[in-house]
XYZ file of N, CA and C in Angstrom:
702
model
N 11.861 -2.902 18.811
C 11.237 -4.097 18.283
C 11.216 -5.200 19.354
N 10.129 -5.880 19.442
C 9.990 -7.016 20.355
C 9.761 -8.243 19.484
N 10.791 -9.072 19.348
C 10.715 -10.242 18.480
C 10.831 -11.487 19.344
N 9.821 -12.330 19.317
C 9.800 -13.499 20.165
C 9.382 -14.737 19.375
N 9.762 -15.896 19.892
C 9.354 -17.164 19.284
C 9.355 -18.247 20.356
N 8.396 -19.166 20.252
C 8.343 -20.308 21.162
C 9.335 -21.387 20.763
N 9.909 -21.258 19.578
C 10.818 -22.282 19.048
C 12.257 -21.881 19.317
N 13.013 -22.749 19.959
C 14.430 -22.474 20.226
C 15.198 -22.433 18.913
N 16.025 -21.411 18.762
C 16.832 -21.285 17.555
C 16.052 -20.846 16.342
N 14.858 -20.272 16.545
C 14.005 -19.857 15.419
C 14.679 -18.775 14.582
N 15.416 -17.866 15.230
C 15.959 -16.725 14.504
C 17.402 -16.981 14.097
N 17.666 -16.744 12.827
C 19.003 -16.929 12.292
C 19.806 -15.648 12.444
N 21.096 -15.741 12.133
C 21.936 -14.540 12.163
C 21.409 -13.499 11.172
N 20.858 -13.974 10.045
C 20.294 -13.043 9.055
C 19.094 -12.308 9.639
N 18.247 -13.029 10.407
C 17.088 -12.398 11.058
C 17.558 -11.312 12.014
N 18.567 -11.628 12.801
C 19.077 -10.674 13.784
C 19.632 -9.437 13.087
N 20.363 -9.666 12.011
C 20.946 -8.532 11.288
C 19.863 -7.631 10.709
N 18.816 -8.247 10.159
C 17.726 -7.473 9.566
C 17.006 -6.672 10.633
N 16.665 -7.317 11.757
C 15.943 -6.626 12.825
C 16.788 -5.498 13.407
N 18.088 -5.738 13.553
C 18.976 -4.705 14.084
C 19.023 -3.498 13.152
N 19.116 -3.778 11.854
C 19.148 -2.694 10.882
C 17.848 -1.898 10.887
N 16.737 -2.616 10.903
C 15.434 -1.947 10.913
C 15.253 -1.126 12.181
N 15.653 -1.693 13.313
C 15.530 -0.967 14.576
C 16.344 0.308 14.542
N 17.541 0.220 13.974
C 18.400 1.397 13.873
C 17.775 2.463 12.980
N 17.196 2.026 11.864
C 16.588 2.983 10.941
C 15.378 3.665 11.558
N 14.517 2.867 12.188
C 13.324 3.446 12.797
C 13.703 4.345 13.968
N 14.678 3.901 14.780
C 15.118 4.713 15.913
C 15.675 6.054 15.426
N 16.418 6.003 14.331
C 16.977 7.232 13.775
C 15.870 8.166 13.301
N 14.845 7.584 12.645
C 13.738 8.400 12.160
C 12.959 9.017 13.320
N 12.742 8.228 14.379
C 12.010 8.752 15.540
C 12.809 9.850 16.235
N 14.123 9.651 16.317
C 14.969 10.670 16.945
C 14.888 11.978 16.165
N 14.899 11.855 14.849
C 14.780 13.053 14.026
C 13.416 13.715 14.211
N 12.387 12.873 14.369
C 11.030 13.412 14.516
C 10.908 14.284 15.763
N 11.664 13.936 16.826
C 11.565 14.691 18.069
C 12.085 16.113 17.928
N 12.915 16.348 16.898
C 13.461 17.686 16.710
C 12.492 18.621 15.986
N 11.418 18.077 15.466
C 10.433 18.900 14.776
C 9.360 19.374 15.748
N 8.771 20.494 15.477
C 7.699 21.024 16.319
C 6.358 20.989 15.625
N 6.370 20.804 14.332
C 5.113 20.786 13.597
C 4.609 19.351 13.472
N 3.345 19.147 13.786
C 2.750 17.810 13.733
C 2.841 17.220 12.331
N 2.642 18.042 11.340
C 2.656 17.541 9.977
C 4.024 16.975 9.611
N 5.080 17.641 10.044
C 6.430 17.167 9.744
C 6.724 15.881 10.520
N 6.216 15.779 11.740
C 6.394 14.549 12.507
C 5.739 13.362 11.805
N 4.545 13.592 11.284
C 3.832 12.528 10.590
C 4.597 12.084 9.343
N 5.205 13.032 8.664
C 5.941 12.702 7.458
C 7.178 11.865 7.781
N 7.855 12.217 8.872
C 9.032 11.450 9.284
C 8.643 10.019 9.635
N 7.526 9.869 10.356
C 7.062 8.536 10.703
C 6.723 7.731 9.453
N 6.082 8.385 8.499
C 5.740 7.711 7.248
C 7.009 7.254 6.521
N 8.039 8.103 6.549
C 9.304 7.732 5.919
C 9.938 6.537 6.613
N 9.843 6.526 7.961
C 10.419 5.408 8.713
C 9.720 4.100 8.373
N 8.416 4.148 8.286
C 7.652 2.951 7.944
C 7.987 2.471 6.538
N 8.185 3.422 5.643
C 8.518 3.051 4.271
C 9.892 2.397 4.208
N 10.859 2.946 4.972
C 12.198 2.368 5.003
C 12.150 0.936 5.530
N 11.376 0.756 6.595
C 11.279 -0.569 7.213
C 10.331 -1.495 6.473
N 9.674 -0.983 5.442
C 8.690 -1.756 4.678
C 7.598 -2.285 5.598
N 7.103 -1.399 6.493
C 6.066 -1.750 7.444
C 4.761 -1.064 7.085
N 3.666 -1.772 7.288
C 2.349 -1.199 7.059
C 1.395 -1.625 8.156
N 0.790 -0.664 8.826
C -0.149 -0.975 9.912
C -1.560 -1.199 9.371
N -2.366 -1.926 10.147
C -3.749 -2.187 9.744
C -4.593 -2.455 10.989
N -5.905 -2.329 10.809
C -6.865 -2.693 11.850
C -7.997 -3.465 11.198
N -8.614 -4.339 11.999
C -9.703 -5.168 11.471
C -10.912 -5.082 12.393
N -12.077 -4.788 11.798
C -13.345 -4.746 12.525
C -14.063 -6.070 12.274
N -14.076 -6.937 13.290
C -14.648 -8.273 13.124
C -16.142 -8.212 12.835
N -16.863 -7.349 13.522
C -18.317 -7.280 13.346
C -18.696 -6.800 11.945
N -17.936 -5.852 11.423
C -18.228 -5.324 10.090
C -17.458 -6.056 8.994
N -16.538 -6.904 9.406
C -15.659 -7.610 8.463
C -14.983 -6.607 7.527
N -14.284 -5.648 8.127
C -13.605 -4.624 7.341
C -12.180 -4.404 7.845
N -11.225 -4.483 6.926
C -9.858 -4.087 7.204
C -9.730 -2.588 6.921
N -8.936 -1.904 7.737
C -8.596 -0.514 7.480
C -7.091 -0.435 7.282
N -6.688 0.022 6.094
C -5.283 0.094 5.747
C -4.834 1.551 5.617
N -3.552 1.744 5.290
C -3.021 3.079 5.045
C -2.111 3.033 3.813
N -1.541 4.176 3.487
C -0.704 4.244 2.283
C 0.525 3.348 2.396
N 1.141 3.297 3.593
C 2.318 2.451 3.761
C 1.967 0.979 3.543
N 0.778 0.594 4.006
C 0.355 -0.791 3.821
C 0.214 -1.104 2.340
N -0.453 -0.265 1.608
C -0.646 -0.519 0.182
C 0.675 -0.497 -0.590
N 1.620 0.314 -0.124
C 2.898 0.387 -0.831
C 3.639 -0.950 -0.765
N 3.423 -1.710 0.307
C 4.044 -3.031 0.412
C 3.614 -3.917 -0.749
N 2.361 -3.772 -1.151
C 1.808 -4.592 -2.223
C 1.942 -3.924 -3.600
N 2.716 -2.832 -3.616
C 3.015 -2.113 -4.866
C 1.732 -1.583 -5.519
N 0.873 -1.039 -4.681
C -0.353 -0.439 -5.176
C -0.658 0.793 -4.340
N -1.835 1.376 -4.522
C -2.217 2.563 -3.763
C -3.735 2.591 -3.624
N -4.215 3.552 -2.838
C -5.648 3.607 -2.558
C -6.452 3.907 -3.820
N -5.856 4.638 -4.762
C -6.573 4.939 -6.007
C -6.855 3.653 -6.790
N -5.891 2.755 -6.826
C -6.086 1.512 -7.571
C -7.023 0.553 -6.845
N -6.930 0.526 -5.513
C -7.787 -0.374 -4.735
C -9.198 0.185 -4.611
N -9.286 1.509 -4.443
C -10.597 2.143 -4.365
C -11.004 2.604 -2.994
N -10.331 2.119 -1.939
C -10.707 2.520 -0.584
C -9.634 2.069 0.395
N -9.609 2.715 1.554
C -8.726 2.267 2.621
C -9.369 1.147 3.429
N -10.629 0.851 3.149
C -11.337 -0.216 3.845
C -11.827 -1.263 2.850
N -11.478 -2.521 3.107
C -11.951 -3.614 2.260
C -12.265 -4.816 3.149
N -13.078 -5.723 2.665
C -13.465 -6.907 3.429
C -12.316 -7.910 3.458
N -12.422 -8.877 4.374
C -11.394 -9.907 4.477
C -11.340 -10.759 3.208
N -12.506 -11.017 2.611
C -12.543 -11.807 1.381
C -11.860 -11.061 0.236
N -12.088 -9.761 0.159
C -11.462 -8.950 -0.888
C -9.949 -8.885 -0.686
N -9.542 -8.749 0.566
C -8.109 -8.715 0.866
C -7.446 -10.026 0.433
N -8.059 -11.145 0.801
C -7.492 -12.445 0.438
C -7.424 -12.615 -1.073
N -8.484 -12.193 -1.756
C -8.523 -12.339 -3.215
C -7.446 -11.508 -3.888
N -7.238 -10.313 -3.395
C -6.291 -9.397 -4.031
C -4.836 -9.718 -3.698
N -4.577 -10.043 -2.435
C -3.198 -10.015 -1.976
C -2.630 -11.336 -1.466
N -3.439 -12.247 -0.977
C -2.904 -13.478 -0.389
C -2.707 -14.535 -1.477
N -1.531 -15.153 -1.489
C -1.265 -16.215 -2.463
C -2.262 -17.359 -2.240
N -2.872 -17.874 -3.310
C -3.882 -18.940 -3.157
C -3.395 -20.134 -2.349
N -2.135 -20.521 -2.517
C -1.616 -21.687 -1.811
C -1.400 -21.437 -0.322
N -1.436 -20.174 0.107
C -1.214 -19.852 1.518
C -2.479 -19.359 2.214
N -3.598 -19.351 1.523
C -4.832 -18.872 2.134
C -5.273 -19.768 3.287
N -5.031 -21.067 3.177
C -5.381 -21.975 4.270
C -4.542 -21.677 5.507
N -3.259 -21.367 5.298
C -2.375 -21.022 6.409
C -2.876 -19.774 7.134
N -3.259 -18.767 6.370
C -3.797 -17.543 6.963
C -5.086 -17.851 7.717
N -5.917 -18.716 7.142
C -7.172 -19.084 7.790
C -6.943 -19.752 9.141
N -5.894 -20.567 9.241
C -5.574 -21.232 10.508
C -5.224 -20.203 11.585
N -4.433 -19.196 11.214
C -4.054 -18.171 12.184
C -5.262 -17.352 12.620
N -6.157 -17.070 11.684
C -7.380 -16.348 12.043
C -8.215 -17.176 13.008
N -8.242 -18.485 12.770
C -8.961 -19.373 13.679
C -8.386 -19.335 15.082
N -7.061 -19.262 15.183
C -6.423 -19.159 16.495
C -6.870 -17.897 17.225
N -6.960 -16.807 16.481
C -7.375 -15.534 17.081
C -8.795 -15.646 17.620
N -9.691 -16.153 16.787
C -11.109 -16.213 17.163
C -11.336 -17.167 18.336
N -10.599 -18.278 18.367
C -10.810 -19.281 19.407
C -10.077 -18.978 20.702
N -9.154 -18.036 20.666
C -8.397 -17.718 21.871
C -9.283 -17.030 22.907
N -8.959 -17.252 24.175
C -9.680 -16.606 25.277
C -8.813 -15.568 25.990
N -7.594 -15.389 25.525
C -6.679 -14.466 26.170
C -7.142 -13.018 26.006
N -6.956 -12.228 27.059
C -7.340 -10.816 26.986
C -6.466 -10.079 25.970
N -5.186 -10.427 25.954
C -4.249 -9.835 25.002
C -3.546 -10.976 24.269
N -3.945 -11.171 23.052
C -3.453 -12.300 22.262
C -2.598 -11.793 21.110
N -1.463 -12.440 20.891
C -0.600 -12.090 19.763
C -0.173 -13.348 19.033
N 0.023 -13.219 17.753
C 0.541 -14.320 16.942
C 1.249 -13.740 15.729
N 2.134 -14.520 15.160
C 2.915 -14.075 14.002
C 2.955 -15.179 12.962
N 3.013 -14.774 11.725
C 3.171 -15.743 10.639
C 3.803 -15.062 9.437
N 4.333 -15.872 8.555
C 4.843 -15.387 7.280
C 4.139 -16.165 6.175
N 3.784 -15.467 5.108
C 3.138 -16.153 3.994
C 3.400 -15.406 2.691
N 3.119 -16.083 1.614
C 3.316 -15.486 0.299
C 2.180 -14.522 -0.034
N 2.523 -13.526 -0.807
C 1.537 -12.533 -1.232
C 1.623 -12.347 -2.739
N 0.591 -11.725 -3.273
C 0.560 -11.369 -4.685
C 0.657 -9.853 -4.794
N 1.717 -9.381 -5.434
C 1.845 -7.952 -5.659
C 0.851 -7.501 -6.723
N 0.581 -6.207 -6.746
C -0.374 -5.675 -7.720
C 0.085 -5.927 -9.156
N 1.408 -6.040 -9.361
C 1.927 -6.280 -10.720
C 1.960 -7.770 -11.062
N 1.437 -8.616 -10.165
C 1.383 -10.045 -10.436
C 2.535 -10.842 -9.864
N 3.556 -10.163 -9.348
C 4.696 -10.855 -8.765
C 4.344 -11.489 -7.428
N 5.201 -12.402 -7.000
C 4.998 -13.101 -5.727
C 6.052 -12.654 -4.726
N 5.622 -12.358 -3.514
C 6.536 -11.954 -2.457
C 6.170 -12.614 -1.146
N 6.788 -12.148 -0.073
C 6.526 -12.669 1.267
C 6.328 -11.519 2.239
N 5.428 -11.716 3.190
C 5.267 -10.741 4.267
C 5.290 -11.457 5.614
N 5.790 -10.724 6.606
C 5.706 -11.168 7.990
C 4.552 -10.399 8.619
N 3.626 -11.114 9.228
C 2.420 -10.501 9.788
C 2.436 -10.631 11.307
N 2.303 -9.503 11.987
C 2.172 -9.497 13.445
C 0.732 -9.132 13.775
N 0.059 -10.014 14.504
C -1.354 -9.817 14.844
C -1.489 -9.644 16.353
N -2.278 -8.653 16.737
C -2.550 -8.430 18.154
C -4.047 -8.220 18.334
N -4.602 -8.876 19.361
C -6.033 -8.774 19.632
C -6.245 -8.457 21.113
N -7.132 -7.507 21.375
C -7.471 -7.136 22.746
C -8.939 -7.460 22.996
N -9.231 -8.075 24.161
C -10.595 -8.437 24.540
C -10.991 -7.732 25.845
N -12.297 -7.558 26.022
C -12.771 -7.007 27.279
C -12.926 -8.129 28.304
N -13.430 -7.791 29.488
C -13.544 -8.784 30.549
C -14.511 -9.915 30.218
N -15.385 -9.693 29.219
C -16.334 -10.721 28.793
C -15.821 -11.563 27.627
N -14.613 -11.291 27.202
C -14.036 -12.053 26.102
C -14.345 -11.506 24.722
N -15.045 -10.384 24.647
C -15.378 -9.799 23.349
C -14.178 -9.035 22.792
N -13.930 -9.248 21.503
C -12.824 -8.535 20.855
C -13.166 -7.057 20.735
N -12.323 -6.212 21.310
C -12.538 -4.766 21.228
C -11.543 -4.102 20.270
N -10.458 -4.793 19.977
C -9.517 -4.248 18.993
C -8.698 -5.383 18.399
N -8.595 -5.361 17.061
C -7.838 -6.373 16.310
C -6.966 -5.589 15.331
N -5.674 -5.646 15.538
C -4.793 -4.819 14.721
C -3.430 -5.476 14.566
N -2.573 -4.857 13.771
C -1.248 -5.427 13.579
C -0.444 -4.674 12.547
N 0.606 -5.325 12.082
C 1.488 -4.721 11.086
C 2.037 -5.797 10.178
N 2.193 -5.450 8.917
C 2.791 -6.342 7.923
C 4.134 -5.775 7.494
N 5.087 -6.652 7.294
C 6.408 -6.218 6.834
C 6.817 -7.038 5.623
N 7.288 -6.346 4.602
C 7.756 -7.010 3.394
C 9.096 -7.684 3.688
N 9.129 -9.013 3.621
C 10.360 -9.768 3.871
C 10.769 -10.557 2.633
N 10.348 -10.082 1.480
C 10.618 -10.793 0.227
C 12.110 -10.982 -0.014
N 12.889 -9.916 0.131
C 14.317 -10.006 -0.141
C 14.999 -10.964 0.824
N 14.589 -10.928 2.085
C 15.187 -11.830 3.068
C 14.866 -13.286 2.743
N 13.609 -13.570 2.365
C 13.228 -14.938 2.035
C 13.955 -15.424 0.783
N 14.116 -14.542 -0.194
C 14.836 -14.925 -1.405
C 16.302 -15.218 -1.101
N 16.891 -14.409 -0.213
C 18.281 -14.641 0.171
C 18.415 -15.967 0.907
N 17.457 -16.278 1.773
C 17.477 -17.549 2.491
C 17.356 -18.721 1.530
N 16.482 -18.589 0.536
C 16.306 -19.657 -0.449
C 17.578 -19.854 -1.263
N 18.227 -18.744 -1.645
C 19.472 -18.833 -2.403
C 20.553 -19.516 -1.569
N 20.645 -19.143 -0.299
C 21.639 -19.759 0.578
C 21.349 -21.245 0.779
N 20.067 -21.603 0.863
C 19.699 -23.008 1.022
C 20.127 -23.824 -0.191
N 19.880 -23.282 -1.380
C 20.255 -23.991 -2.601
C 21.772 -24.143 -2.703
N 22.482 -23.076 -2.345
C 23.939 -23.146 -2.394
C 24.462 -24.183 -1.413
N 23.862 -24.252 -0.238
C 24.283 -25.233 0.754
C 24.032 -26.652 0.254
N 22.888 -26.872 -0.401
C 22.589 -28.191 -0.955
C 23.583 -28.549 -2.056
N 23.908 -27.582 -2.901
C 24.862 -27.827 -3.971
C 26.243 -28.170 -3.410
N 26.656 -27.419 -2.372
C 27.963 -27.674 -1.775
C 28.004 -29.038 -1.119
N 26.911 -29.419 -0.459
C 26.845 -30.732 0.175
C 26.947 -31.833 -0.874
N 26.279 -31.643 -2.016
C 26.328 -32.631 -3.086
C 27.743 -32.752 -3.645
N 28.414 -31.620 -3.829
C 29.783 -31.633 -4.341
C 30.732 -32.308 -3.362
N 30.524 -32.051 -2.068
C 31.373 -32.686 -1.062
C 31.190 -34.200 -1.074
N 29.943 -34.638 -1.226
C 29.671 -36.077 -1.257
C 30.321 -36.728 -2.477
N 30.230 -36.049 -3.630
C 30.849 -36.576 -4.852
C 32.358 -36.653 -4.697
N 32.946 -35.611 -4.104
C 34.406 -35.576 -3.922
C 34.868 -36.727 -3.047
N 34.119 -37.014 -1.989
C 34.488 -38.110 -1.097
C 34.440 -39.452 -1.824
N 33.418 -39.638 -2.660
C 33.303 -40.897 -3.401
C 34.423 -41.032 -4.426
N 34.798 -39.910 -5.070
C 35.878 -39.943 -6.057
C 37.194 -40.315 -5.388
N 37.421 -39.783 -4.192
C 38.684 -40.036 -3.494
C 38.838 -41.494 -3.070
N 37.729 -42.195 -2.934
C 37.808 -43.611 -2.530
C 37.973 -44.552 -3.727
N 37.907 -44.007 -4.938
C 38.046 -44.841 -6.126
C 39.474 -45.374 -6.240
N 39.606 -46.589 -6.770
C 40.919 -47.234 -6.846
C 41.685 -46.864 -8.110
N 40.976 -46.503 -9.194
C 41.629 -46.200 -10.466
C 41.088 -44.897 -11.037
N 41.818 -44.378 -12.035
C 41.373 -43.161 -12.705
C 40.043 -43.404 -13.395
N 39.922 -44.564 -14.058
C 38.687 -44.877 -14.760
C 37.515 -44.935 -13.788
N 37.734 -45.551 -12.636
C 36.678 -45.643 -11.644
C 36.318 -44.257 -11.107
N 37.330 -43.399 -10.919
C 37.079 -42.045 -10.441
C 36.202 -41.269 -11.410
N 36.508 -41.378 -12.717
C 35.723 -40.677 -13.721
C 34.312 -41.242 -13.811
N 34.195 -42.547 -13.670
C 32.870 -43.163 -13.702
C 32.025 -42.692 -12.521
N 32.655 -42.616 -11.339
C 31.946 -42.117 -10.156
C 31.506 -40.673 -10.371
N 32.437 -39.858 -10.897
C 32.120 -38.457 -11.124
C 30.972 -38.298 -12.109
N 31.019 -39.052 -13.209
C 29.970 -38.958 -14.223
C 28.633 -39.427 -13.667
N 28.673 -40.554 -12.926
C 27.428 -41.098 -12.374
C 26.796 -40.140 -11.368
N 27.607 -39.619 -10.438
C 27.069 -38.749 -9.390
C 26.594 -37.414 -9.950
N 27.336 -36.868 -10.907
C 26.901 -35.620 -11.528
C 25.625 -35.844 -12.321
N 25.529 -37.007 -12.955
C 24.304 -37.339 -13.678
C 23.110 -37.389 -12.748
N 23.297 -38.002 -11.569
C 22.221 -38.051 -10.580
C 21.839 -36.645 -10.128
N 22.861 -35.813 -9.861
C 22.599 -34.461 -9.380
C 21.853 -33.623 -10.407
N 22.141 -33.897 -11.684
C 21.505 -33.125 -12.760
C 20.239 -33.787 -13.283
N 19.892 -34.934 -12.736
C 18.683 -35.631 -13.177
C 18.834 -36.289 -14.527
N 20.064 -36.653 -14.907
C 20.307 -37.277 -16.212
C 20.340 -38.804 -16.091
N 20.334 -39.441 -17.249
C 20.402 -40.888 -17.287
C 21.798 -41.353 -16.864
N 21.938 -42.624 -16.441
C 23.254 -43.148 -16.052
C 24.281 -42.959 -17.168
N 25.511 -42.624 -16.778
C 26.570 -42.355 -17.740
C 27.739 -43.304 -17.481
N 28.320 -43.839 -18.545
C 29.453 -44.750 -18.438
C 30.683 -44.088 -19.038
N 31.798 -44.178 -18.318
C 33.054 -43.627 -18.805
C 34.032 -44.779 -19.031
N 34.643 -44.840 -20.208
C 35.643 -45.874 -20.520
C 36.885 -45.191 -21.065
N 38.060 -45.629 -20.611
C 39.323 -45.040 -21.059
C 40.117 -46.044 -21.885
N 40.776 -45.548 -22.927
C 41.669 -46.374 -23.725
C 43.061 -46.271 -23.107
N 43.631 -47.370 -22.658
C 44.955 -47.313 -22.027
C 46.001 -46.653 -22.907
N 45.839 -46.795 -24.218
C 46.854 -46.236 -25.115
C 46.883 -44.721 -25.089
N 45.779 -44.110 -24.595
C 45.724 -42.649 -24.551
C 46.366 -42.081 -23.288
N 46.579 -42.960 -22.290
C 47.157 -42.497 -21.034
C 48.658 -42.698 -21.073
N 49.366 -41.800 -21.728
C 50.818 -41.929 -21.890
C 51.492 -40.658 -21.451
N 52.679 -40.826 -20.900
C 53.483 -39.645 -20.560
C 54.264 -39.188 -21.785
N 54.818 -40.168 -22.482
C 55.550 -39.885 -23.704
C 54.910 -40.656 -24.841
N 55.072 -40.158 -26.047
C 54.478 -40.798 -27.189
C 54.981 -42.230 -27.309
N 54.028 -43.147 -27.440
C 54.372 -44.552 -27.586
C 54.580 -45.280 -26.292
N 54.526 -44.595 -25.176
C 54.725 -45.234 -23.867
C 53.420 -45.307 -23.134
N 52.985 -46.537 -22.797
C 51.746 -46.700 -22.058
C 51.983 -46.608 -20.577
N 50.945 -46.202 -19.854
C 51.036 -46.113 -18.398
C 49.973 -46.998 -17.780
């Protein structure tokens, strides 16, 4: 795997762990494939590796406006060629079926980069939301590669999509937990600076109310209830 970014610190420890695991799985599948002598068995091993890595390859014909997909690609979207009707569909059909409406503009921007680029070998990557065939929402990482001839004409436009839904969900869960922990730490610090028990409870109620989106809350204590022994006030 060749994973690159122009942004310093773009990849998290979770990204590294995922890529390492995927590389190990694919490497293992390829190593096994070398032990086979029949082409058909080699193809099956490769298909299994792609399925494990949740990878699907594709090619795009700009002049005909046609994407060419395969079974692994359709499996990412939880569908198959029988349901779609063909391994070739137009860019508009692809967007309608699979790209989340709120991310179609993002995809359009990346396509614009490809078309406007003058590089002989151009690559770009993006992640966006997708619509699964069952109506669910997921995420894919898209790697795009374009090759041009000496006149700048696109001679090949291809790439691979990878299902990163679980990774994105884990990142979102970790983000929420971090926000919750930060909020709790802030509340704890404010409580510790309170001068009295009543003030501490009022701070706790107020801050928790803010965190939960509730109306302001007031806490009042009856001194007679704060006793160590019956009849003794503190």
